[in-house]
Short mmCIF file of C-alpha atoms in Angstrom, two decimals:
data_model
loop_
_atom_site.label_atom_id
_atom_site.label_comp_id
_atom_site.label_asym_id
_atom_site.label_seq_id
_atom_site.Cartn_x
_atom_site.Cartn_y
_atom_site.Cartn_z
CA UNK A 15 9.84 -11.35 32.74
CA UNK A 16 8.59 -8.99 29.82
CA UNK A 17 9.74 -9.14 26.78
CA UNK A 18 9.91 -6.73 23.80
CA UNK A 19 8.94 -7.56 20.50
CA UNK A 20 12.49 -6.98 19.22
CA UNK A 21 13.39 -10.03 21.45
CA UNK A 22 10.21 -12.31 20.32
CA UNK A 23 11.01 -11.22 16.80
CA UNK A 24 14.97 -12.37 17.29
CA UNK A 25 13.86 -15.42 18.92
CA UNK A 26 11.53 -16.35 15.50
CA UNK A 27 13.36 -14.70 13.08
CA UNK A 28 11.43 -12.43 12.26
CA UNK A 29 12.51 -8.69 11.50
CA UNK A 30 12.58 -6.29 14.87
CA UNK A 31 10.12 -3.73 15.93
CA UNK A 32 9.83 -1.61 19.39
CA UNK A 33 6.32 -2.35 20.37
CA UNK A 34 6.89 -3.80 24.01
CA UNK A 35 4.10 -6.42 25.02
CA UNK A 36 2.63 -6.95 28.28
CA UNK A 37 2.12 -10.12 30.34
CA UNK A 38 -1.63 -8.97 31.37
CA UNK A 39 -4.69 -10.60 28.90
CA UNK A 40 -7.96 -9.34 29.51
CA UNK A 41 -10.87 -10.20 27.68
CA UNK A 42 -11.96 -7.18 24.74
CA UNK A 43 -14.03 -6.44 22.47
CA UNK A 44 -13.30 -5.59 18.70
CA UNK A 45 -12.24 -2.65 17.52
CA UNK A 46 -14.28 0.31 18.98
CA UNK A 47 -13.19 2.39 16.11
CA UNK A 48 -13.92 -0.16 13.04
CA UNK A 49 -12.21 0.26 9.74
CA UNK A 50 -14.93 -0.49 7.79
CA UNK A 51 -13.50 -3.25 4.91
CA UNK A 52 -15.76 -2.77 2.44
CA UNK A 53 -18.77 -0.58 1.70
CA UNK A 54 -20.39 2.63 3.60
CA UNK A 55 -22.66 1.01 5.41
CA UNK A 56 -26.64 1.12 3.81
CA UNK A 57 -28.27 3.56 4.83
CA UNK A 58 -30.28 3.67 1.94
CA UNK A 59 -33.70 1.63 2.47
CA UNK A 60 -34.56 0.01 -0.82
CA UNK A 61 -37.94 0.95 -2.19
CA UNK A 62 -40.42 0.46 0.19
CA UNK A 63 -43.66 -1.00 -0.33
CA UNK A 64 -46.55 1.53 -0.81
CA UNK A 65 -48.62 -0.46 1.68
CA UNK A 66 -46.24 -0.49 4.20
CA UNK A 67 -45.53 3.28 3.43
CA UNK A 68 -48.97 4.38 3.87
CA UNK A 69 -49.09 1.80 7.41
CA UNK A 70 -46.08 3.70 8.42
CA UNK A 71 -48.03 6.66 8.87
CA UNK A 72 -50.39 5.28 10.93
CA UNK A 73 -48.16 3.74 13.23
CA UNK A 74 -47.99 4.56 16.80
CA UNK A 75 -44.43 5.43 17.16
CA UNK A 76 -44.98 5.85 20.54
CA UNK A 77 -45.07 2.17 20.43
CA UNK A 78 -41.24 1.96 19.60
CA UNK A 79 -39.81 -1.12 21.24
CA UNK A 80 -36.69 -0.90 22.45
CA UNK A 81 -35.29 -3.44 20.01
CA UNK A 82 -35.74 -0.80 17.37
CA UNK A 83 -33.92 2.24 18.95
CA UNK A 84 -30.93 -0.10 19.86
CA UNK A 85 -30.90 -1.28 16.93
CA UNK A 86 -31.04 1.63 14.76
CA UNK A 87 -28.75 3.35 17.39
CA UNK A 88 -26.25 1.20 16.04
CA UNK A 89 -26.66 1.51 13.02
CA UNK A 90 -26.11 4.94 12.89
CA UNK A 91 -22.52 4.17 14.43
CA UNK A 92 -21.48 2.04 11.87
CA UNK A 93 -21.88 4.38 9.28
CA UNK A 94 -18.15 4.76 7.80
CA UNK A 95 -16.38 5.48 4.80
CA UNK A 96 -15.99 3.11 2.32
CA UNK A 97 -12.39 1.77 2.40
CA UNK A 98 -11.15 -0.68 0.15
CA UNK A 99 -10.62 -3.76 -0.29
CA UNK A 100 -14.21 -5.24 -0.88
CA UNK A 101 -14.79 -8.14 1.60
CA UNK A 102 -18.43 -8.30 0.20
CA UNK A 103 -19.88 -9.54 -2.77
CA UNK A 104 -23.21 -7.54 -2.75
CA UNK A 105 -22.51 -5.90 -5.98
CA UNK A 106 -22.95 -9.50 -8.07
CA UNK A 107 -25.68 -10.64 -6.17
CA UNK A 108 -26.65 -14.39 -7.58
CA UNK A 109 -30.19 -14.61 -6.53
CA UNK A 110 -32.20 -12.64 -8.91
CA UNK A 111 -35.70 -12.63 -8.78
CA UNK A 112 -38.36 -10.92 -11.70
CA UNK A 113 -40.28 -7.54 -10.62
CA UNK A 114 -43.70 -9.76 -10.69
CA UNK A 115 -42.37 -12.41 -8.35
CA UNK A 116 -41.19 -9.37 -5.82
CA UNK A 117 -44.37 -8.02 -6.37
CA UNK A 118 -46.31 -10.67 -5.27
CA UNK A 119 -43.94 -11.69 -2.39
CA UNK A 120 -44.55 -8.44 -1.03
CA UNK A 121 -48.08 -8.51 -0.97
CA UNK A 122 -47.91 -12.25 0.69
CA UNK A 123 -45.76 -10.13 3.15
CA UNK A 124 -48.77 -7.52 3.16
CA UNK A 125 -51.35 -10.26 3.70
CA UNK A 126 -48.89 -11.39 6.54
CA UNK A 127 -49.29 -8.01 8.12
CA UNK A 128 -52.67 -7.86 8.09
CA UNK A 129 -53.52 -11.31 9.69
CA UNK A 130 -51.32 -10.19 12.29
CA UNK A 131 -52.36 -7.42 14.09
CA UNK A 132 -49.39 -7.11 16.14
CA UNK A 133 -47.03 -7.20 13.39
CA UNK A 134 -44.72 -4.76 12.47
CA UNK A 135 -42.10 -6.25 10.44
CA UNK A 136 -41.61 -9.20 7.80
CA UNK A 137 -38.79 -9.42 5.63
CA UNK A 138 -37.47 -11.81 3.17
CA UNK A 139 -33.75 -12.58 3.02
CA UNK A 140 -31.29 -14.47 1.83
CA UNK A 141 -29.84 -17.23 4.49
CA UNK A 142 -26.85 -15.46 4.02
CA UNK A 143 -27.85 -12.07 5.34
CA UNK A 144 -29.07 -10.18 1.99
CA UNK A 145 -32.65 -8.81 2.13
CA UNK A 146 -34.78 -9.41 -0.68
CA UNK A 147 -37.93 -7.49 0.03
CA UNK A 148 -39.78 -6.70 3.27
CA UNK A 149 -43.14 -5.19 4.34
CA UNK A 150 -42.65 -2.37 7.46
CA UNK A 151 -45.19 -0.60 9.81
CA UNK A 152 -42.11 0.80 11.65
CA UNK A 153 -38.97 2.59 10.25
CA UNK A 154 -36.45 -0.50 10.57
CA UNK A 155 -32.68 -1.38 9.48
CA UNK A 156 -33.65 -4.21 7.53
CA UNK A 157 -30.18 -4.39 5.99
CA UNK A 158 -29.03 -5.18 9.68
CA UNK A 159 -32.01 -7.56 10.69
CA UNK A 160 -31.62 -9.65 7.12
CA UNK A 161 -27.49 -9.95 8.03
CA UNK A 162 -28.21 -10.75 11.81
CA UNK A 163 -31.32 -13.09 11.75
CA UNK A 164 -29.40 -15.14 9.08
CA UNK A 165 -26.86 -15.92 11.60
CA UNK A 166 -29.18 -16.25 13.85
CA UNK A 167 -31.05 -19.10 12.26
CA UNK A 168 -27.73 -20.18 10.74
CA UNK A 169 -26.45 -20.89 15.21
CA UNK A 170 -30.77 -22.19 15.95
CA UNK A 171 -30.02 -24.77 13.26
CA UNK A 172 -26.94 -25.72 14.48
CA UNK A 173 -27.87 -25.81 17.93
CA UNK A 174 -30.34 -28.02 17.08
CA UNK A 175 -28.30 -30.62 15.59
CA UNK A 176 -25.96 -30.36 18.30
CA UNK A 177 -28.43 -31.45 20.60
CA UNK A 178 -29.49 -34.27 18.16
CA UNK A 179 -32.85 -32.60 16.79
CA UNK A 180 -33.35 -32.27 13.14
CA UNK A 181 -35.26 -29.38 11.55
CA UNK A 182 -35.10 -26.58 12.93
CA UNK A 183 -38.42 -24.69 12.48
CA UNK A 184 -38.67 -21.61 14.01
CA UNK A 185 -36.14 -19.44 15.78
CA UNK A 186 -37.54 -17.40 18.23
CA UNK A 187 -36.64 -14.37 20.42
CA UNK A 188 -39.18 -13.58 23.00
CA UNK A 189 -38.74 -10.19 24.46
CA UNK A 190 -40.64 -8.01 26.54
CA UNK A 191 -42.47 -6.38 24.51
CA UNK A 192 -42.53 -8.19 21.40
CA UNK A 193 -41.24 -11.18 18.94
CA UNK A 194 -39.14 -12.09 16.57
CA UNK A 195 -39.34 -15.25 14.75
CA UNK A 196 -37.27 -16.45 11.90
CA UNK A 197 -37.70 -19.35 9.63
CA UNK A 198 -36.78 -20.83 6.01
CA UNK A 199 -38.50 -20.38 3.51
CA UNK A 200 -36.36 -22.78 1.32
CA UNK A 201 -32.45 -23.49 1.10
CA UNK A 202 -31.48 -20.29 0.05
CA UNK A 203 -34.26 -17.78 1.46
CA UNK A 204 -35.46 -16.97 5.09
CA UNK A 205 -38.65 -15.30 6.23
CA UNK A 206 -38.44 -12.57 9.57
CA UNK A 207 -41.35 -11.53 11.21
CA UNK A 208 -40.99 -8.88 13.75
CA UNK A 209 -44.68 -8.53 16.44
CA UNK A 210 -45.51 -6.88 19.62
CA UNK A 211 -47.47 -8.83 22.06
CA UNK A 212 -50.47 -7.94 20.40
CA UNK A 213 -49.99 -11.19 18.71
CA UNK A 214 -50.22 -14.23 20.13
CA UNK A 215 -47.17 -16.37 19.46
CA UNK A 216 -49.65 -19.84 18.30
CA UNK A 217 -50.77 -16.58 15.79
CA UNK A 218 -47.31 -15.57 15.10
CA UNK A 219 -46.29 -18.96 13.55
CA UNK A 220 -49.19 -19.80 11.93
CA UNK A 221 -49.39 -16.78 9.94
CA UNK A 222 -45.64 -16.95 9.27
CA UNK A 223 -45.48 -20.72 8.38
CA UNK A 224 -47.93 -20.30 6.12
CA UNK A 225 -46.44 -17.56 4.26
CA UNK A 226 -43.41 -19.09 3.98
CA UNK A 227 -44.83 -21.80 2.56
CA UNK A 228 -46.53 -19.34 0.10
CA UNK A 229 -43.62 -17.40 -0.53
CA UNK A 230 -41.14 -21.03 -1.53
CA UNK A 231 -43.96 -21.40 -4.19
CA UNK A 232 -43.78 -17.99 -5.28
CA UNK A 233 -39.93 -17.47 -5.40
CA UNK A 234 -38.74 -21.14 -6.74
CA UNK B 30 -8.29 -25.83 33.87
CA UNK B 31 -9.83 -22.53 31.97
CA UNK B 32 -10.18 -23.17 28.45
CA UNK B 33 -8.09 -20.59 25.86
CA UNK B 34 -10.08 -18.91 23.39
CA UNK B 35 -8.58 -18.64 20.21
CA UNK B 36 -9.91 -16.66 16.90
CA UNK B 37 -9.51 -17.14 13.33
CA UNK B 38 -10.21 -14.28 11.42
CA UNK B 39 -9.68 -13.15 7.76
CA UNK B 40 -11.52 -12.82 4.13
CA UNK B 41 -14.61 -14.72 2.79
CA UNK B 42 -12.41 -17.94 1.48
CA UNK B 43 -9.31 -17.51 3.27
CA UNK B 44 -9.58 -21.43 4.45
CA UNK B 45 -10.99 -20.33 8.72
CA UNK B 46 -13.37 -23.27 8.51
CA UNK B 47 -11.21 -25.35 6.42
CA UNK B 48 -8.42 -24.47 9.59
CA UNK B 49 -10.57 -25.24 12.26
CA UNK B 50 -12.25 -28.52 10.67
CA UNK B 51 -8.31 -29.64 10.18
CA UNK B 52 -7.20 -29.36 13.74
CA UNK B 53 -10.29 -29.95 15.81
CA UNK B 54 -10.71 -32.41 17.85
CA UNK B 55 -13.99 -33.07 17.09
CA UNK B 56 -16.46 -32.93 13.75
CA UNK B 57 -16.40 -28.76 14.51
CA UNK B 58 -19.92 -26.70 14.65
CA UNK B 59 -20.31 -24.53 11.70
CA UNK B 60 -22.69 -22.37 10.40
CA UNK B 61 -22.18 -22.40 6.56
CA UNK B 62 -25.34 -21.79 4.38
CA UNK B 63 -25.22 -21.34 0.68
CA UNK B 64 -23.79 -18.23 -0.70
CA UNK B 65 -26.72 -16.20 -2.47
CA UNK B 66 -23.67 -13.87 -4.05
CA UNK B 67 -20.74 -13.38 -6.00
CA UNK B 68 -19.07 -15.32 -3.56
CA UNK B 69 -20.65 -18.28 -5.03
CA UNK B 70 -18.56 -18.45 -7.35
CA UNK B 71 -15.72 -19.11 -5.52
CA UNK B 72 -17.17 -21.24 -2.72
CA UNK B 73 -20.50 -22.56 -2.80
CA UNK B 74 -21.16 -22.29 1.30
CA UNK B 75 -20.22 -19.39 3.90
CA UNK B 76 -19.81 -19.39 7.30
CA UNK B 77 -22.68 -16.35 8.46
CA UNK B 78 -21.99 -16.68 12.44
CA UNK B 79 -19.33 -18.73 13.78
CA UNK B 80 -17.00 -22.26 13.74
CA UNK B 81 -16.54 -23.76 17.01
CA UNK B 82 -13.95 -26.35 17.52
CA UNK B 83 -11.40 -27.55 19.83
CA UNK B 84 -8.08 -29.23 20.62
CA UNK B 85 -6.02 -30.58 23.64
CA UNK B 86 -2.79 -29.85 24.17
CA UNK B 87 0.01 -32.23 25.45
CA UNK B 88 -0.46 -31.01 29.40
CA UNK B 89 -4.58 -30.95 29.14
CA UNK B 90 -5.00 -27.09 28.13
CA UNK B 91 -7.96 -26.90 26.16
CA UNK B 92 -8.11 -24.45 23.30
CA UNK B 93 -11.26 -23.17 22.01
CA UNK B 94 -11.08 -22.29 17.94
CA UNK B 95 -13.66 -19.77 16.81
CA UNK B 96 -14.24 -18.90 13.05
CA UNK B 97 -15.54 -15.38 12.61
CA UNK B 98 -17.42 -14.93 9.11
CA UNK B 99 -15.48 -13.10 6.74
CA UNK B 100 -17.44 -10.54 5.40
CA UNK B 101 -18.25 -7.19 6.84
CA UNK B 102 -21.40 -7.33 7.22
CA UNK B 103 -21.39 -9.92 10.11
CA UNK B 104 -18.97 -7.33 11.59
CA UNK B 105 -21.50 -8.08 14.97
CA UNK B 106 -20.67 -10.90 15.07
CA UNK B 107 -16.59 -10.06 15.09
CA UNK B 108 -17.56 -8.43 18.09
CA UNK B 109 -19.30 -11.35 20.07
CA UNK B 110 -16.71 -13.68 19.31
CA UNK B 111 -13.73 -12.18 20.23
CA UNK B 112 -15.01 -11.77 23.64
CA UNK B 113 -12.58 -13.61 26.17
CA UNK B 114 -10.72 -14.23 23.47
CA UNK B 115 -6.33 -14.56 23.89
CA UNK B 116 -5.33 -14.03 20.69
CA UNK B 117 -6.09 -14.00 17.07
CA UNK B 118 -5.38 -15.87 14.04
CA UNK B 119 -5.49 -14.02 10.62
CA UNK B 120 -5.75 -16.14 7.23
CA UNK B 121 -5.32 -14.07 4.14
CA UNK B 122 -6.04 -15.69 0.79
CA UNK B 123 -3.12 -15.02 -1.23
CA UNK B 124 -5.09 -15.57 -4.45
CA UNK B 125 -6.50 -12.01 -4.07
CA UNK B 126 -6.91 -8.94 -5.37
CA UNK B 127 -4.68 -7.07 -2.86
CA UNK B 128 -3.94 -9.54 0.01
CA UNK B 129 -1.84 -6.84 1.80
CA UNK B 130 -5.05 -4.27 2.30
CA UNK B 131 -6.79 -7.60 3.35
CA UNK B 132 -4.59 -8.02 6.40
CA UNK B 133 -4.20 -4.46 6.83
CA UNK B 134 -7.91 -4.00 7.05
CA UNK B 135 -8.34 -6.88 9.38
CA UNK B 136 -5.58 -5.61 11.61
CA UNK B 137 -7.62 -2.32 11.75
CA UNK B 138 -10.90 -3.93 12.28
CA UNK B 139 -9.42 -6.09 14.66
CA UNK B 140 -6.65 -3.67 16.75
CA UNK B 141 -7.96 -3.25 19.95
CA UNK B 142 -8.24 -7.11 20.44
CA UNK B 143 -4.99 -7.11 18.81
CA UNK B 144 -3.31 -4.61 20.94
CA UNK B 145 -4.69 -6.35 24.48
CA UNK B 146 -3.68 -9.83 23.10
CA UNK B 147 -1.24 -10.98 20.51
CA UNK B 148 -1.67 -11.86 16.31
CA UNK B 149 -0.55 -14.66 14.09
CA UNK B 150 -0.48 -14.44 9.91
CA UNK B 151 -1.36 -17.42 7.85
CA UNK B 152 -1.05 -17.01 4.18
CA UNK B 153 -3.14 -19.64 2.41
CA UNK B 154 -3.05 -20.44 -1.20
CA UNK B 155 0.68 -19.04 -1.98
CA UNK B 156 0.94 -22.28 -3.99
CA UNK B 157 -1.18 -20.96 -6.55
CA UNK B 158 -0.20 -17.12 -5.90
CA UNK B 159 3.28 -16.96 -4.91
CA UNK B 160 3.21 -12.60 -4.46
CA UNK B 161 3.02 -10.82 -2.78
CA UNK B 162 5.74 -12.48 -0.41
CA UNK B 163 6.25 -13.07 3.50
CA UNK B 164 8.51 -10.83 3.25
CA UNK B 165 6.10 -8.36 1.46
CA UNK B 166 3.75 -9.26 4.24
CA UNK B 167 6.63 -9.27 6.85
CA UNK B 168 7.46 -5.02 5.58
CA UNK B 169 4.27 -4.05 5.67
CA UNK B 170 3.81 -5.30 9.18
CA UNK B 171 7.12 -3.39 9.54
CA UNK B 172 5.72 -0.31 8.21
CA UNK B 173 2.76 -0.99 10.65
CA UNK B 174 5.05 -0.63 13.70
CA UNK B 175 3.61 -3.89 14.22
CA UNK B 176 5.32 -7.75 14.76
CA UNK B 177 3.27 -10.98 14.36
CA UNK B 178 4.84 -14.54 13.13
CA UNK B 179 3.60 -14.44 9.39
CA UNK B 180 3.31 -18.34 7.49
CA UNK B 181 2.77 -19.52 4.11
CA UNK B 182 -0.23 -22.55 5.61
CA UNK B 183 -2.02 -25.03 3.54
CA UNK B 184 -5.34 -24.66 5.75
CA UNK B 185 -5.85 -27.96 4.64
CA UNK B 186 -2.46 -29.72 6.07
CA UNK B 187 -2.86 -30.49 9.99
CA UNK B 188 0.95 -29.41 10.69
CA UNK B 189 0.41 -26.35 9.28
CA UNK B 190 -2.32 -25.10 11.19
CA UNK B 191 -1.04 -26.59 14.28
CA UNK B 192 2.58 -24.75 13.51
CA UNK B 193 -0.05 -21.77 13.36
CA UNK B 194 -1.31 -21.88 16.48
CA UNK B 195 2.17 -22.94 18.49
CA UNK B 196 3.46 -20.06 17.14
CA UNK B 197 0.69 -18.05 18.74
CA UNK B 198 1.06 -20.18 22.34
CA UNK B 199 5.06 -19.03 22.09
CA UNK B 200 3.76 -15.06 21.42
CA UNK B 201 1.63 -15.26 24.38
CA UNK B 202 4.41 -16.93 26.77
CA UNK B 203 6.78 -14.79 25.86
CA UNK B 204 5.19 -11.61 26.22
#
């Protein structure tokens, strides 16, 4: 039997309409053409660091791991118009830190960089998905990688309670041609650091342990 | 006996967690940190990837619950989770600025999912914020083209979110 939505709406009381609905239910995704509910997308990279500028340069982009073009792939196709009503909160952000203690985060991040060879990427954000400052040897959508590592760590802590372990250290993704690892830095900040495999991962931690540890001191 | 997905969906604060913690059938898996924005002012933790819970019906049918975070941002992870999902819950927080673009802008985020499955509409917080009303909710759904079962719900009140979701079960056997 099919019904209509006239007859569903009749049988809850609820006022008619002539959208008929099938019986079939198949498994979708979201939206493929988003509304966004909130903000044009960033686009705009804060300020970057004149280290990491300058490193940019000197990249080899023919280097690019996939990771980045997928990623900023898609982040060119969520650029949309801004459509109210805000869903975000970005404009009253409560975490404010002073230009010195960026300043010297940054240059942690910098040191970061350099004891890591391999490294491309370290960012500081907020455990809710708000980046605070990063250091970049490659052109990356930090805005995306501070939103999606917070959840990230947010489902590696989890998991690890589920499965009865406490602390959850280090999150890491091990692709094929790189890493990314993700940690806290304390309750409120997290620490990214993107490397290809010229790293080794024991190297990879270390370096970004450490720093972390470093950064909780500077940004109390 | 394949488990039903189920989705809540809906604005930072709306009461998904609050839902899915009220029904489930166990201590539910969340992923709240502290909020870092203005948020924090209105609730000190947000959900940044998912809730998990679940409950049993009567005859055995399991029923997965999955909390998307509210904000747009984690609009990836809207994407993941609806995924084998059957049909979708919507909580709008009546409390506000504009409640109706809320749902509106949900719907729209949300109406391919929507279209392939079926929709529910709990208001929370009409206690404290009695407009706009269902049936301000009910005839802009109207205007929409669109019909989904539309509830004042205290997230809070098992009955409520349980009415929520029966609801939904009687959209998708009927149709």
């Amino acid at each position: 039997m099919k019904l209509t939505r006239d007859k569903l709406s009749a049988l809850l009381g609820f006022k008619g309409q002539n959208k008929s609905i099938g019986s079939e239910k198949k498994p979708i995704h979201a939206s493929e053409t988003p509304v966004d509910l909130i903000e044009k997308e960033k686009t705009d990279s804060p300020p970057q660091p004149a280290d990491a500028k300058q490193a940019n340069e000197q990249a080899d982009i023919t280097d690019s791991t996939q990771l980045v073009s997928e990623i900023e792939s898609a982040s060119d196709e969520t650029e949309v118009e801004t459509q109210e009503p805000s869903m975000e909160y970005e404009d009253l952000i409560v975490v404010n830190y002073t230009k010195e203690q960026l300043a010297q985060s940054e240059a942690k991040l910098a040191e970061f960089m350099s004891a890591c060879i391999g490294a491309y990427g370290a960012l500081i954000s907020t455990v809710d998905g708000h980046e605070v400052a990063y250091s970049l040897k490659r052109d990356l959508p930090t805005h995306k990688i501070s939103t999606m590592n917070s959840s990230l760590l947010a489902l590696g802590e989890s998991i690890a309670k589920e499965s009865l372990q406490q602390l959850c250290q280090f999150v890491i993704l091990e692709n094929s041609d790189g890493r990314v690892v993700s940690l806290r830095i304390n309750d409120i900040l997290m620490l990214t650091c993107i490397s290809s495999k010229s790293t080794n991962l024991g190297m990879l931690l270390s370096a970004g342990r450490n720093t972390a540890d470093s950064l909780a001191k500077i940004l109390r | 006996m394949k488990q039903i997905k189920f989705i809540f969906t809906g604005p930072p604060g709306a009461g998904k967690t609050t839902a899915i913690a009220t029904i489930s059938e166990f201590p539910p898996v969340s992923t709240d940190v502290f909020s870092t924005d203005g948020l924090a002012k209105v609730k000190e933790k947000t959900t940044v990837a998912m809730d998990f819970g679940q409950i049993t019906l009567d005859n055995g049918q399991k029923i997965g619950l999955y909390g998307t975070p509210g904000q747009q941002r984690f609009k990836f992870m809207w994407e993941i989770l609806v995924q084998g999902g059957l049909g979708l819950i919507v909580l709008v927080d009546n409390r506000r600025p504009e409640p109706l673009k809320d749902l509106e802008a949900y719907l729209d985020n949300f109406a391919d999912f929507i279209d392939e499955t079926d929709a529910v509409i709990g208001v929370t917080c009409s206690d404290i914020k009695d407009t706009p009303s269902i049936d301000d909710y009910q005839e802009l759904l109207q205007k929409r083209g669109q019909v989904f079962p539309t509830f004042a719900i205290d997230a809070r009140n098992k009955d409520d979110v349980l009415f929520l979701l029966n609801a939904l079960l009687t959209c998708l056997e009927l149709s």
